[in-house]
Every structure is written in structure tokens, then in C-alpha cells.
XYZ file of C-alpha atoms in Angstrom:
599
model
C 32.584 -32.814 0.924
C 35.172 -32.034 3.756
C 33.352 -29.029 4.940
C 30.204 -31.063 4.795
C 31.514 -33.236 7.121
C 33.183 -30.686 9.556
C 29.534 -28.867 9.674
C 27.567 -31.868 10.419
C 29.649 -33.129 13.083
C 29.752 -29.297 14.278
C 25.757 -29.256 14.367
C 25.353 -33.056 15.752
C 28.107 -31.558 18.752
C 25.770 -28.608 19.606
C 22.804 -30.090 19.600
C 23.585 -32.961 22.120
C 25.046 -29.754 24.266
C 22.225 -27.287 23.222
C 19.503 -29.981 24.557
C 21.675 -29.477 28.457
C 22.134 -25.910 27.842
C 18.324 -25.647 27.807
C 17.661 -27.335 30.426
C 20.560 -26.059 32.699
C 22.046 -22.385 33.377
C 24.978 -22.830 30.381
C 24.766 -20.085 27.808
C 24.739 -20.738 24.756
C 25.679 -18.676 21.063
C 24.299 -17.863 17.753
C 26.613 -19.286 14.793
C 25.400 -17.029 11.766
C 28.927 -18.642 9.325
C 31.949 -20.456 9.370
C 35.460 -19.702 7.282
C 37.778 -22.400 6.526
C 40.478 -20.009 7.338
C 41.447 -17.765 9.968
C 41.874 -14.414 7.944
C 38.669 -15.532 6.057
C 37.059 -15.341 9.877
C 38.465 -12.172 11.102
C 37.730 -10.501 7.591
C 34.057 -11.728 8.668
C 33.587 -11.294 11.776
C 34.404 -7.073 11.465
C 32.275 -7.047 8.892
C 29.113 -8.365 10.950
C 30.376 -6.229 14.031
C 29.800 -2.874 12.134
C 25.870 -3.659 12.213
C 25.335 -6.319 14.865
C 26.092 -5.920 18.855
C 27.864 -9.273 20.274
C 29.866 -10.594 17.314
C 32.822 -13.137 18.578
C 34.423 -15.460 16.627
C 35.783 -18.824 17.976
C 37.884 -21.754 16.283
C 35.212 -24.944 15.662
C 38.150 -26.992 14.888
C 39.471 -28.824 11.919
C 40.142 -26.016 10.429
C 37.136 -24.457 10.787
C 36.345 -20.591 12.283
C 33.194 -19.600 13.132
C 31.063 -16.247 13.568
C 28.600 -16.087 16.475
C 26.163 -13.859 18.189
C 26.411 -14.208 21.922
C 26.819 -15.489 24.887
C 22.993 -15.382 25.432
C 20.344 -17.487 27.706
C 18.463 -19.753 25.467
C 15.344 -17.883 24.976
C 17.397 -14.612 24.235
C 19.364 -16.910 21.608
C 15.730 -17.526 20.039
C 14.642 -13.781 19.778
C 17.840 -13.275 18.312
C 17.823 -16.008 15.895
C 13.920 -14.868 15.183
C 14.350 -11.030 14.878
C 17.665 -11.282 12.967
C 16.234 -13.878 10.683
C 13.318 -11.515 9.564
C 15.072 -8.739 9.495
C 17.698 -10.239 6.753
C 20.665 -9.292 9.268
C 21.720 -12.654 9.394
C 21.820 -15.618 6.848
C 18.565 -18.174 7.275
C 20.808 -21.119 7.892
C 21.952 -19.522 11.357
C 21.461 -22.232 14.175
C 21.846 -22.064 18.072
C 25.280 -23.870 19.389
C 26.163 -24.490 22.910
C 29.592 -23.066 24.710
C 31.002 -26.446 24.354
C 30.949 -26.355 20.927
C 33.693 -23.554 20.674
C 37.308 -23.537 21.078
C 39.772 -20.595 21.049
C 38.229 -17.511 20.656
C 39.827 -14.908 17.861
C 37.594 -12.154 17.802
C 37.670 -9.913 19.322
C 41.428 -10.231 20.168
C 42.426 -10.538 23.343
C 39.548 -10.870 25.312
C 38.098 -14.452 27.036
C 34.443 -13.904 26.227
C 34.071 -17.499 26.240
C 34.929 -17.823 30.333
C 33.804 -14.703 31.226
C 30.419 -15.844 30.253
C 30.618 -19.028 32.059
C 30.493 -16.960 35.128
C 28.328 -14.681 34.946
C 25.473 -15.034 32.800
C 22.831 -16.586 33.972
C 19.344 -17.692 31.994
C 16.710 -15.263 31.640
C 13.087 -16.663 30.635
C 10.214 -14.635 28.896
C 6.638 -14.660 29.491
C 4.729 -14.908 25.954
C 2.308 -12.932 24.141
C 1.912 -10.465 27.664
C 0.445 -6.569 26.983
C 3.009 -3.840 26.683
C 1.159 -1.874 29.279
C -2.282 -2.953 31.351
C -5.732 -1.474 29.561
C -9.272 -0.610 30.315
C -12.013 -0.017 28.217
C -13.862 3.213 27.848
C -17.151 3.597 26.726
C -16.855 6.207 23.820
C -20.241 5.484 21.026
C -20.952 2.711 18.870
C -18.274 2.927 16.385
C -14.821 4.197 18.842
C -13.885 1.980 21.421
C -11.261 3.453 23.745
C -8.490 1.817 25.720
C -6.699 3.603 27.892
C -2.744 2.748 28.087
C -0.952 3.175 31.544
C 2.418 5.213 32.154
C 5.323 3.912 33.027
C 5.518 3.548 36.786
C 7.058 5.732 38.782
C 9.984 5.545 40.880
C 8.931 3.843 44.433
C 11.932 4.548 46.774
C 10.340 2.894 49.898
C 10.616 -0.308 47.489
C 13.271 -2.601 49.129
C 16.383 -2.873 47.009
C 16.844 -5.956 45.259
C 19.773 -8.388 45.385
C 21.461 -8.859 42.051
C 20.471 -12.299 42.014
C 16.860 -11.316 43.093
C 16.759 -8.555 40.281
C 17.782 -11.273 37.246
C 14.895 -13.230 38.944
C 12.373 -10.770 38.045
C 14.049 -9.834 35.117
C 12.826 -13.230 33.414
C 9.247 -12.514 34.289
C 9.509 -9.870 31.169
C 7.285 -10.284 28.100
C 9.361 -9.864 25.067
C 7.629 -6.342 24.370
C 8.874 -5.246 28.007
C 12.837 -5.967 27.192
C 12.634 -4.440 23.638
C 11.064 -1.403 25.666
C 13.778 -1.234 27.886
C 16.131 -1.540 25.356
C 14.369 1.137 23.325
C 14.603 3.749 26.550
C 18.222 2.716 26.835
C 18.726 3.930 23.143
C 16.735 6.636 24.066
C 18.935 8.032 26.774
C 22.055 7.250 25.048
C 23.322 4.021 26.208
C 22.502 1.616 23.541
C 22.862 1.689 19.734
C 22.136 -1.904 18.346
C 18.833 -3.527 17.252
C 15.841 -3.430 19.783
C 15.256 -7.148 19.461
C 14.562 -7.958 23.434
C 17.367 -10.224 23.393
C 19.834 -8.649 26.226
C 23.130 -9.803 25.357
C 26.727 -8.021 25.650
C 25.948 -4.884 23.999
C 22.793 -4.507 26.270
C 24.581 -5.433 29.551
C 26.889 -3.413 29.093
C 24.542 -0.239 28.243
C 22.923 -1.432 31.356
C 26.045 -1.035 33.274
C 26.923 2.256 31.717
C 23.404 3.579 32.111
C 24.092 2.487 36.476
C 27.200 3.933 36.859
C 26.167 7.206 35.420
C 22.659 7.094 37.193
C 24.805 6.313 40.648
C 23.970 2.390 41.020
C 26.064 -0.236 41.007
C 27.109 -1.275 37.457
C 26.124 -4.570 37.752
C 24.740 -4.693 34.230
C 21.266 -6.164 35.287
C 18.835 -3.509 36.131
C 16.493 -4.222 39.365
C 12.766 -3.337 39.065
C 13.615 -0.073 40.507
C 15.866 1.038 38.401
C 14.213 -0.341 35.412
C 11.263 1.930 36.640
C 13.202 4.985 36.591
C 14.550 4.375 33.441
C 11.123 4.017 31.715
C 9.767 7.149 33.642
C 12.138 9.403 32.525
C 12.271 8.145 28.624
C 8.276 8.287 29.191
C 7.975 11.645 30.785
C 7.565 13.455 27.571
C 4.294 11.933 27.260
C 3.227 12.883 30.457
C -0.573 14.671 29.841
C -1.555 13.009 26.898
C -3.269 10.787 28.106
C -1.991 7.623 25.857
C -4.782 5.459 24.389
C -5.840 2.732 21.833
C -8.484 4.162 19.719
C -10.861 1.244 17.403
C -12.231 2.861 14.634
C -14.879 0.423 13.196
C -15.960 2.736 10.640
C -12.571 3.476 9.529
C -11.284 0.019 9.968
C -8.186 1.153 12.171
C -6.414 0.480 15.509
C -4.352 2.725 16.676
C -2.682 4.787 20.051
C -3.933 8.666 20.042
C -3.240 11.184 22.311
C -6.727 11.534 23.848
C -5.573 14.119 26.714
C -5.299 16.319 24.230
C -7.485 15.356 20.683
C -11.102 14.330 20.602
C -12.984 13.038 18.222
C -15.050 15.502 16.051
C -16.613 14.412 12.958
C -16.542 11.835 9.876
C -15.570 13.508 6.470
C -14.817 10.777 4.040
C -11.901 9.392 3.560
C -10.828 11.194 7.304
C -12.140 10.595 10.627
C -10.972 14.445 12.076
C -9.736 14.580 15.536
C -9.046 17.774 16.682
C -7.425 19.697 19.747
C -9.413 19.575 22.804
C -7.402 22.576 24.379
C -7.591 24.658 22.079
C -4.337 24.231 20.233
C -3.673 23.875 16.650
C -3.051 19.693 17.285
C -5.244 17.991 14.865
C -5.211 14.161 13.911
C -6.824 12.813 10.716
C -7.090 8.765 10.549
C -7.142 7.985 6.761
C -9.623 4.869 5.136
C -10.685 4.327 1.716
C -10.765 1.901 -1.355
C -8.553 2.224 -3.953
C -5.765 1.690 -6.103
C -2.063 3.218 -7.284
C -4.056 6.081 -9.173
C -6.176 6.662 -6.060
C -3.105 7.028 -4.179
C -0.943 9.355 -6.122
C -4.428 11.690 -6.519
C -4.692 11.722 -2.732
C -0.855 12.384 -2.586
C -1.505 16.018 -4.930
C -4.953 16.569 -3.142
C -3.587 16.362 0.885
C -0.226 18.760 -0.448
C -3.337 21.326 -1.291
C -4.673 21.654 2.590
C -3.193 23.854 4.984
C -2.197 21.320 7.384
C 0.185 20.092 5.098
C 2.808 23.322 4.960
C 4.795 23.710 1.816
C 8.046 22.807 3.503
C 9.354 19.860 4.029
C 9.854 16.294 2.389
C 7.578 14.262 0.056
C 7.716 10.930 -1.277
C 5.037 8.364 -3.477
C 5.613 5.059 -4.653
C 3.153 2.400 -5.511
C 2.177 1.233 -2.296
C 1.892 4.556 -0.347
C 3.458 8.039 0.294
C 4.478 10.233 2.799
C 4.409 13.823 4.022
C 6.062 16.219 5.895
C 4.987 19.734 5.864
C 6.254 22.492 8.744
C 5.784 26.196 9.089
C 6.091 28.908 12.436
C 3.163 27.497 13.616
C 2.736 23.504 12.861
C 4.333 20.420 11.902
C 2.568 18.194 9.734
C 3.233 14.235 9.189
C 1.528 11.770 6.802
C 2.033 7.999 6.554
C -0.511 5.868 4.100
C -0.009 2.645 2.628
C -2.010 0.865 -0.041
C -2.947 -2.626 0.181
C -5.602 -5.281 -1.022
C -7.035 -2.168 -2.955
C -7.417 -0.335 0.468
C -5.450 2.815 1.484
C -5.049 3.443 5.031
C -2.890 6.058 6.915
C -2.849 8.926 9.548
C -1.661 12.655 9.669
C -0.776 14.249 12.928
C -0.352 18.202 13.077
C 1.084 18.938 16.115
C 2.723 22.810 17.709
C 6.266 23.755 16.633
C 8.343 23.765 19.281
C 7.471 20.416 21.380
C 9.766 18.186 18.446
C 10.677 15.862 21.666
C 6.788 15.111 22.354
C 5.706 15.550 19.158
C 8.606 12.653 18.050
C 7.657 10.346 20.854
C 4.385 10.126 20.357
C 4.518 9.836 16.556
C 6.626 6.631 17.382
C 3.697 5.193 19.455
C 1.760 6.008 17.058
C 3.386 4.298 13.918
C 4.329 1.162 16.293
C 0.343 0.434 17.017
C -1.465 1.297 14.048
C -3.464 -1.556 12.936
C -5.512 -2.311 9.734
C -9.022 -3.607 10.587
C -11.276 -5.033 7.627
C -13.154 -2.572 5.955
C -12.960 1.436 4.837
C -14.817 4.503 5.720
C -18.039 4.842 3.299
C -17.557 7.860 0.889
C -20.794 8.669 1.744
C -20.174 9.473 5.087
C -20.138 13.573 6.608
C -21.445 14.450 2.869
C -24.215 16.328 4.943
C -22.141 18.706 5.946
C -21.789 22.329 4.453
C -19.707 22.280 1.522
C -17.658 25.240 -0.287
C -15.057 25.622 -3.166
C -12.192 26.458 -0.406
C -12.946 23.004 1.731
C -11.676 19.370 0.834
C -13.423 17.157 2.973
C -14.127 19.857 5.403
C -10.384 21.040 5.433
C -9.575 24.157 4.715
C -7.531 23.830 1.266
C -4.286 26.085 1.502
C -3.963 29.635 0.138
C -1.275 31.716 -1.510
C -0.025 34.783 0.586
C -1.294 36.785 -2.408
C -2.354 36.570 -6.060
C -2.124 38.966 -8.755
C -2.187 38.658 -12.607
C 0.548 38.190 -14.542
C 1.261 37.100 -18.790
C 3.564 35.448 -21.670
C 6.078 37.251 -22.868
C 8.327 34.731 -25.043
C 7.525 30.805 -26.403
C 9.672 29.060 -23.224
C 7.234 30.867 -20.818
C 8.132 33.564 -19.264
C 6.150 36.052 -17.154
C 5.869 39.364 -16.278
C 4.320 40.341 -13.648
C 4.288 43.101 -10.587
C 6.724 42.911 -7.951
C 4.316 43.090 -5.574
C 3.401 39.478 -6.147
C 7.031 38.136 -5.778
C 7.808 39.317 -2.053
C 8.752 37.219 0.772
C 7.482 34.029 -1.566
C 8.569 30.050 -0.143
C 7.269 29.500 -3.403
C 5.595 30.937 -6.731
C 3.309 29.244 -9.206
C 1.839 29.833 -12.122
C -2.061 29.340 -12.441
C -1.245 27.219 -9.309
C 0.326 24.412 -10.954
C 3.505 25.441 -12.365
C 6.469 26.618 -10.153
C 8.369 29.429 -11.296
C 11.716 31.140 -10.322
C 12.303 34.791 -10.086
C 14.273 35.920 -12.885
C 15.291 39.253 -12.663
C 13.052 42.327 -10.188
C 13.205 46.349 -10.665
C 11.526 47.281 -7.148
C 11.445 50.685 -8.863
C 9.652 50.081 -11.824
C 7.571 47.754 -10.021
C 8.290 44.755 -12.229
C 9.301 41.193 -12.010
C 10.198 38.305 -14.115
C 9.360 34.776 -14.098
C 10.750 31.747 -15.723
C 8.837 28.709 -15.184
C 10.829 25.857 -13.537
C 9.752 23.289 -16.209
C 9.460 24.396 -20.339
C 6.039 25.496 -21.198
C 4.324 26.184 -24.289
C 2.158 29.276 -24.149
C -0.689 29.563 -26.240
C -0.619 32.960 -26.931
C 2.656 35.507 -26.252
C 2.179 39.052 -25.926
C 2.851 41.750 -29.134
C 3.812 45.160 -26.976
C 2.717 47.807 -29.878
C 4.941 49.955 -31.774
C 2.440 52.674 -32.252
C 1.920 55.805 -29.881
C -1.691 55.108 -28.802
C -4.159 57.978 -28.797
C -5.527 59.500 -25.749
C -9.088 58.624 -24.975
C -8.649 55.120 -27.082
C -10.184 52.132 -26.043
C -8.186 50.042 -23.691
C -8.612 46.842 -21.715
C -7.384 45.168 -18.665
C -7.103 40.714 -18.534
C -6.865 39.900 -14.902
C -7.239 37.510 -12.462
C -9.832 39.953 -10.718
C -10.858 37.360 -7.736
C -7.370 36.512 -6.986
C -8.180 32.523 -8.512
C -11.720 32.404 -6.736
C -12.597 32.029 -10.845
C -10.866 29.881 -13.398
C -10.050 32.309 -16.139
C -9.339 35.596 -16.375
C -11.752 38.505 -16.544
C -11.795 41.557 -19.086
C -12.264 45.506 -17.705
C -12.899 48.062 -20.079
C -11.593 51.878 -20.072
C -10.013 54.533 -21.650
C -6.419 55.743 -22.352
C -6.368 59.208 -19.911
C -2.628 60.230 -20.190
C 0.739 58.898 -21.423
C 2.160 59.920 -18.174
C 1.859 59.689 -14.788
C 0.575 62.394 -12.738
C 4.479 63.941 -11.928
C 4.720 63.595 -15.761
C 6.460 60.035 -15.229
C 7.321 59.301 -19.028
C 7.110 55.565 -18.310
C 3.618 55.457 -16.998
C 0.559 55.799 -18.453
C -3.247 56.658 -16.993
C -6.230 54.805 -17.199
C -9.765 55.562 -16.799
C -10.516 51.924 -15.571
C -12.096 50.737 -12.268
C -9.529 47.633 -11.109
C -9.437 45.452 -8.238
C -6.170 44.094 -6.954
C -5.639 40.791 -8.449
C -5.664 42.523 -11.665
C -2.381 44.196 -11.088
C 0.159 42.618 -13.132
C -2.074 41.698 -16.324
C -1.726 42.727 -19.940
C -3.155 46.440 -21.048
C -4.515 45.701 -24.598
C -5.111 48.644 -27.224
C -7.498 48.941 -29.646
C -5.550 46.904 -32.356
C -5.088 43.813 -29.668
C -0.900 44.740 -28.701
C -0.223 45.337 -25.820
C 0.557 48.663 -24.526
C 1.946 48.138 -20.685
C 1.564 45.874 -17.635
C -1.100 47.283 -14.890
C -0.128 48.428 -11.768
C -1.059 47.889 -8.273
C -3.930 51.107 -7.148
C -1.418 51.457 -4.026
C -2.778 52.915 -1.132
C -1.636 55.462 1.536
C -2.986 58.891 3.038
C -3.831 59.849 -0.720
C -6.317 58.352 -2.176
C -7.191 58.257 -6.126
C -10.881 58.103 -6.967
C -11.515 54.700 -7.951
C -11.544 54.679 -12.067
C -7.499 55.787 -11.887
C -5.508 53.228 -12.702
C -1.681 53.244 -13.624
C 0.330 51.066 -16.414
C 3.865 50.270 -16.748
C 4.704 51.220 -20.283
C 5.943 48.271 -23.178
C 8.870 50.430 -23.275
C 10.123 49.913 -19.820
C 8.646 46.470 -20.060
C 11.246 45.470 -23.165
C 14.269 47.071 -21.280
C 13.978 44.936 -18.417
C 13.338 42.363 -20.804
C 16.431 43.378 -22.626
C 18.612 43.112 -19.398
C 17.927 39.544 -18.758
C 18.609 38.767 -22.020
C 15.372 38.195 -23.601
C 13.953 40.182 -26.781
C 10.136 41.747 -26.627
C 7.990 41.092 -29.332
C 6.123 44.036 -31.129
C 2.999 44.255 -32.769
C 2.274 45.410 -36.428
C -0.048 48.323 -34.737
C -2.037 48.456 -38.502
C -4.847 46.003 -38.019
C -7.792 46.440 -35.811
C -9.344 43.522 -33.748
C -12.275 42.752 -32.507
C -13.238 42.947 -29.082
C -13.802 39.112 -28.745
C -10.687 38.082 -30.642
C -9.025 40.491 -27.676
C -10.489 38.628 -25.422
C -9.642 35.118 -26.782
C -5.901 36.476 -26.916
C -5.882 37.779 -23.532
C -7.376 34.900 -21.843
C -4.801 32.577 -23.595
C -1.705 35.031 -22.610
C -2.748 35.644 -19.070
C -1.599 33.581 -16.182
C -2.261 33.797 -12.131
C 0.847 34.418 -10.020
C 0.899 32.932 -6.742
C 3.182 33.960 -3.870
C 3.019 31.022 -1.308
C 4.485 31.346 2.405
């Protein structure tokens, strides 16, 4: 009941000051909580200080100590109140208190914040609901309107320097958007690390100050128009030639700041509107509109990690309500952000050149801070006219391994054997394109590696090397992923058995009569009984060339040894019962996987 009291009488005393303070030049404070005991306050007011700017902490009396932001003018003390409030930094029962409401201060210790603010701060009004920066309307076809977002101006020396007292004058003719910009190119340069909230109190004077001294003005900690200019030309002089401006997509139902000095618009392909580089650079900008739920979402999430704008390395991350992507490579940097919402999912991707991360980060930010949702998606109908193949998604060019060669089962967890020369220089290896796989153990000399997929798998079928010594001129055949994945199953190529060397009289080799293309290197070599007598190997190439029915095959033997090495056991066929073409077939198909080598 006591502290009851002491907080009404607290709030009744501020308001009958706060009503003056607004109305006259005092400052006035932000109480976000009160302690009934000292140690209870300083305990308190540290802990707000490691996240908020301006913390202070001043005796209310009756035994009372109180937290509060400050000192601030009384429209600053509103933004506070209002961004702090939404942002959860601050309880919701926070209220605006005038000076005269506080008595000794005790945080921080030491210091007379209280008189020191008396004189000299002095009130700084805001314009409302003013543009960030002037626009004009382009005329840019029935469905794009464009409007075009001015720099920030330049530095005007012939402009007569400002009294202090004339520069806080103009200061309060900025729109709230204006301080949290300036406050956003103070952070920028260095000078300020607290919320952008367009409330300049202590922590932003003082960056203010610090950012004069070191630019060779007075540290007056209010910045004149000039100065305030050259700050904002130098934090936007990265953006310099892009040409900065608001793009509305009707069609797509989104708002949103491009770079149009260097992307123009190009074509529909549902669900992307395509922007791409008008310089001829490998910049590209996708806007992102269509209907749909959580399952919509995660399948766009796998489909967009299949295009080549969206590089293999870098960070992922779904949830319900949208996803993200970062993809970057030698050559590009890719960034995703969608969201899902009322059933409609909405986003952007911008792939801009390695090697400008300053622009390319700016302008991303501009880009996040003015995309708007407008009602409606694009039709799914729209830009079907276009030309379609197997390799596009939308018209983008779906990404493709390095290389692709064959590879099979050789135990029930999964494992693969395959050629070495599908494993080199690999970001990444999958099986059939789906699975990733590690690389187990390589014998550059023999020419063979081994896989283990990163995930258990259960493999329909697991190759029986044979025990017999095959029979020159015998039937033998080749599963292999011929077209390097171009088809969805493995093909069969018939031969013969020519030699159970090589052509030195390796004793680990054997020749084939069998025409082979490359992404058949690495598959299974069946005899006649269905076993498997080797793994194929790559044609090669050089000043010597073999006429084109010579193949070569790793032999079982060597196969199980390397096997044997990393600890795994080969298994061996009976070699007694014949099978029948098809059944070979059905067993290689169901033992043969595509490797993928992905940069």
C-alpha cells in the first residue's frame, strides 16, 4: 500500500511539472522503474545501462530510487517512450517525469547529470510524418511506377556557418526519419552504438561531439546543417551511381527501393519479377509474389537452393513464416529474404559482384528498410509463354555439379564406390543429387574413391563382386549414369570381356570391348551370372588415343582391398547361377547411384 502511495504522489508531482516542461525549455526524463532501496537501484540501473544509452538513476524520495532515460526535450522523451515501448526494451508502465521530480542523483556516481542538463539542453521539436528524402515520379509502363530517391546533399562550403544556437534551431525542423538517419550514419562511422530511435539524448550528443572533434569542428555536440550534410554524404557515398529508387510493382504487389542505375526490369516469370544488370554485370534482382502456405514455403526454400544464383555456400534458415538465404562463390553473393503471411509469400533476392561487400551491404539495408507488401500476388500464369527446358526454373538457370559420373552400393549403410575423378576439388558431393556424402577413404593410383553417405541409407540392392575368373570374350555390361543426370535412371551398355589385364599387363585391370561415355565411369561391370566383376574407368585422354570400344575396369579384387583398408568387408557372389539379362538390369539400376561433385 506504501509504495502505492509513494508512486501516485510521484506521478501526480510530474505531471503538474511535465504539463510546464512542455510548454517551456525544462527537460524532462523517462522513469522506466523504481527500487525501494538503494542497492536494489544501482543493481538496476547497470543492468539497463548494458543495452540502453542514457540510464541515470535519481532518489524520488521516501525511500524510493528510480531508473530513468534522459535528460531529453519532450518530443525526444516521446520517441523514446514509443520506440522503447515496442521494442520490449523497457517495461509498458514507463511514464515521462519532469526534472523537478528527481532528487539526488546515484547513478552514475559522481557525475551531476541532473544540473548539467539544466544548462544546456534545450527543446528540440519534430516535424511529423515528413519523406526521408524528396521524390519524383517516373513514367516506367502500366504495372512499375518509379520514384526516384535523392542523395544526400553535398557539402556546400560557401554556406554561412551557423551559430550553435542557430544550428539547434534547425535541428528541430527534422522529421523523425531524418534524426534516426543521422543517428544511423553516426553508427555507421563509428560514433554511436545505441538504438536508432531519433531521440538524441546523451549517448547521441555525445557521438555528435566525438564525431566534431575528430572531423575538426567544434565539439559542441549539436551538429549544424553543414556538418550534418557531410556526415550523410560520406555514410551515403557508397551508393553513389545507383541511382536509388522506389519501384511499385502492381503485378507483384510490392514496394520497394532498387538500384535502378544499375538493374532494369526484364521480364515476368511467375512467382519472380527478374531484374537484371543493365551494365553488363552479373547483378541480378528477383522480387518474389505468390499464394501460399507453410508447405509452399519450405518447397520454394529446396527449389531457390537448386538455381545458380543461390551458391552452395553460405547460411540457410526456414521456419513457418519464411526463410532465408545466403549463397556466395568467386564470382557472386546471393541474399534471400521471404516471409509468409495471410497465405501470401513475398520476398526479394539480390545477387550482387564479390568484392563491393560495403555497397552491396548498404544497399541491401535500403532495401530491407522499404520493402512494402501491396494487396495481391503475381498470377502463376504469367511469363508461361516463354521457352521452357528441363535445366530452367522459372527461366533461371537451375545449378549444376562441376561433374557427374556413376558410382554404386557396396554394403547395407550405403556406401559408394566410385572413381576418383568424381571426388576432386568438391564444396560438396551428393548422391543421385539428394543425399550428401563424405569422402571416405581415395587411392589416386588405383583411381578409386569411397563414399559414406552423411545420413543412413538403405540400398535396395548391394553389389556381389564374383569369385569366379571370368572368361575372355564373356558377356559383360556397364550401369551408368551415361548423360551425367540429364536422365533419371541409369542406362545399360553391352560388350565383351577383351583381356584380364591392362595393356602393360596391369594385373588389376581388365579390358573391355564396350563403347562408354564419361558419366559412365565409376559404375558397376556386371558378368554374365549378374556379380560384379570391377568398377569402370574413366576413357582418359591425352596424345594417345584408344579407338573408341576400349574401355578399362578396376578389378573386384582391388576394389575389396581398398574396401578392406577402411574397414569394410566386400561381398562375393556365388558365381554358379546364370541371370537373365533383365534381372541384370533390375539389379543394376537398383545398385547404381549418380555422384555429384559440386563447386
Amino acid at each position: 500500500m506504501m509504495r502505492l502511495f509513494v508512486v501516485f504522489a510521484v506521478v501526480f508531482f510530474s505531471v503538474a511539472h511535465l504539463a510546464r516542461a512542455q510548454s517551456s525549455d525544462e527537460v524532462v526524463w523517462v522513469q522506466i522503474e523504481a527500487q525501494p532501496s538503494l542497492q536494489g537501484g544501482e543493481n538496476r540501473a547497470r543492468a539497463y545501462s548494458s543495452t540502453l544509452a542514457d540510464v541515470n538513476g535519481f532518489s524520488l524520495g521516501n525511500g524510493w530510487y528510480g531508473i530513468v532515460l534522459g535528460p531529453y526535450t519532450a518530443a525526444d522523451a516521446q520517441q523514446v517512450l514509443q520506440v522503447y515501448r515496442a521494442d520490449g526494451l523497457i517495461p509498458r508502465d514507463s511514464y515521462i517525469v519532469a526534472s523537478a521530480a528527481l532528487a539526488q542523483q546515484f547513478f552514475p556516481a559522481d557525475v551531476d547529470i541532473l544540473q548539467r542538463s539544466r544548462q544546456s539542453i534545450e527543446p528540440v521539436e519534430t516535424a511529423q510524418g515528413a519523406p526521408l528524402l524528396p521524390e519524383a515520379t517516373v513514367d516506367q509502363g502500366p504495372t512499375l511506377t518509379l520514384q526516384g530517391l535523392s542523395q544526400s546533399p553535398s557539402r556546400n562550403l560557401e554556406r554561412p556557418v551557423e551559430t550553435p544556437a542557430e544550428a539547434r534551431r534547425n535541428e528541430r525542423d527534422l522529421s523523425p526519419a531524418e534524426r534516426r538517419q543521422i543517428q544511423t550514419a553516426l553508427q555507421w562511422a563509428g560514433f554511436y552504438n545505441s538504438t536508432i530511435d531519433g531521440a538524441f539524448g546523451r549517448g547521441t550528443r555525445s557521438s555528435m561531439s566525438a564525431w566534431q572533434q575528430v572531423n575538426g569542428f567544434e565539439p559542441t555536440g549539436v551538429l549544424t546543417t553543414l556538418q550534418r550534410a557531410a556526415l550523410l554524404n560520406d555514410y551515403n557515398a557508397v551508393l553513389e551511381g545507383l541511382d536509388l529508387r522506389r519501384v511499385t510493382d502492381t503485378l507483384a504487389g510490392i514496394e520497394m527501393i532498387i538500384p535502378s542505375g544499375k538493374l532494369e526490369f526484364r521480364r515476368y516469370e511467375a512467382p519472380f519479377a527478374q531484374f537484371e544488370a543493365s551494365d553488363g554485370s552479373n547483378a541480378r534482382l528477383l522480387l518474389i509474389s505468390q499464394e501460399g502456405d507453410a508447405n509452399t514455403l519450405a518447397s520454394l526454400f529446396e527449389i531457390m537452393q537448386t538455381l545458380e544464383i543461390v551458391p552452395l555456400q553460405g547460411p540457410r534458415d526456414l521456419s513457418k513464416t519464411g526463410f532465408s538465404l545466403i549463397g556466395r562463390n568467386a564470382d557472386i553473393i546471393s541474399e534471400t529474404r521471404v516471409t509468409l503471411s495471410d497465405d501470401q509469400i513475398k520476398g526479394f533476392t539480390l545477387i550482387w559482384p564479390s568484392g563491393d561487400e560495403e555497397r552491396r551491404t548498404r544497399l541491401l539495408k535500403e532495401m530491407q528498410a522499404s520493402f512494402t507488401k501491396l494487396p495481391g500476388v503475381l498470377d502463376p500464369s504469367v511469363g508461361t509463354d516463354t521457352q521452357q527446358q528441363v535445366d530452367l526454373v522459372a527461366g533461371l538457370q537451375i545449378r549444376k555439379p562441376r561433374i557427374s559420373r556413376s558410382g554404386f552400393f557396396v554394403d547395407q549403410n550405403g556406401t559408394v564406390i566410385t572413381t576418383s575423378e568424381a571426388v576432386q576439388s568438391c564444396t560438396r558431393i551428393t548422391l543421385d543429387e539428394e543425399f550428401e556424402a563424405d569422402l571416405k577413404a581415395l587411392d589416386g593410383e588405383l583411381g578409386v574413391a569411397l563414399l559414406t553417405p552423411s545420413a543412413r541409407l538403405s540400398p535396395p540392392q548391394v553389389a556381389r563382386f564374383s569369385a569366379a575368373l571370368p572368361r575372355l570374350q564373356s558377356d559383360v555390361a556397364v550401369a551408368g549414369y551415361s548423360y551425367e543426370g540429364v536422365l533419371d535412371a541409369p542406362t545399360m551398355t553391352f560388350g565383351k570381356l577383351s583381356d584380364l589385364r591392362g595393356l602393360r599387363g596391369e594385373q588389376d585391370l581388365s579390358r573391355l570391348a564396350l563403347a562408354s561415355l564419361p558419366g559412365d565411369a565409376g559404375g558397376p561391370v556386371f558378368d554374365e551370372k549378374g556379380d560384379v566383376l570391377g568398377m569402370l574407368l574413366p576413357r582418359g585422354g591425352g596424345e594417345r588415343q584408344l579407338p573408341k570400344d576400349v574401355t578399362f575396369a578396376l578389378a573386384g579384387s582391388a576394389i575389396a582391398s581398398v574396401m578392406e583398408n577402411a574397414g569394410l568387408v566386400a561381398d562375393s557372389g556365388n558365381g554358379l547361377v546364370g541371370t537373365a539379362p533383365e534381372d541384370i538390369t533390375q539389379q543394376a539400376r537398383a545398385m547404381t547411384v549418380l555422384v555429384s561433385c559440386w563447386e
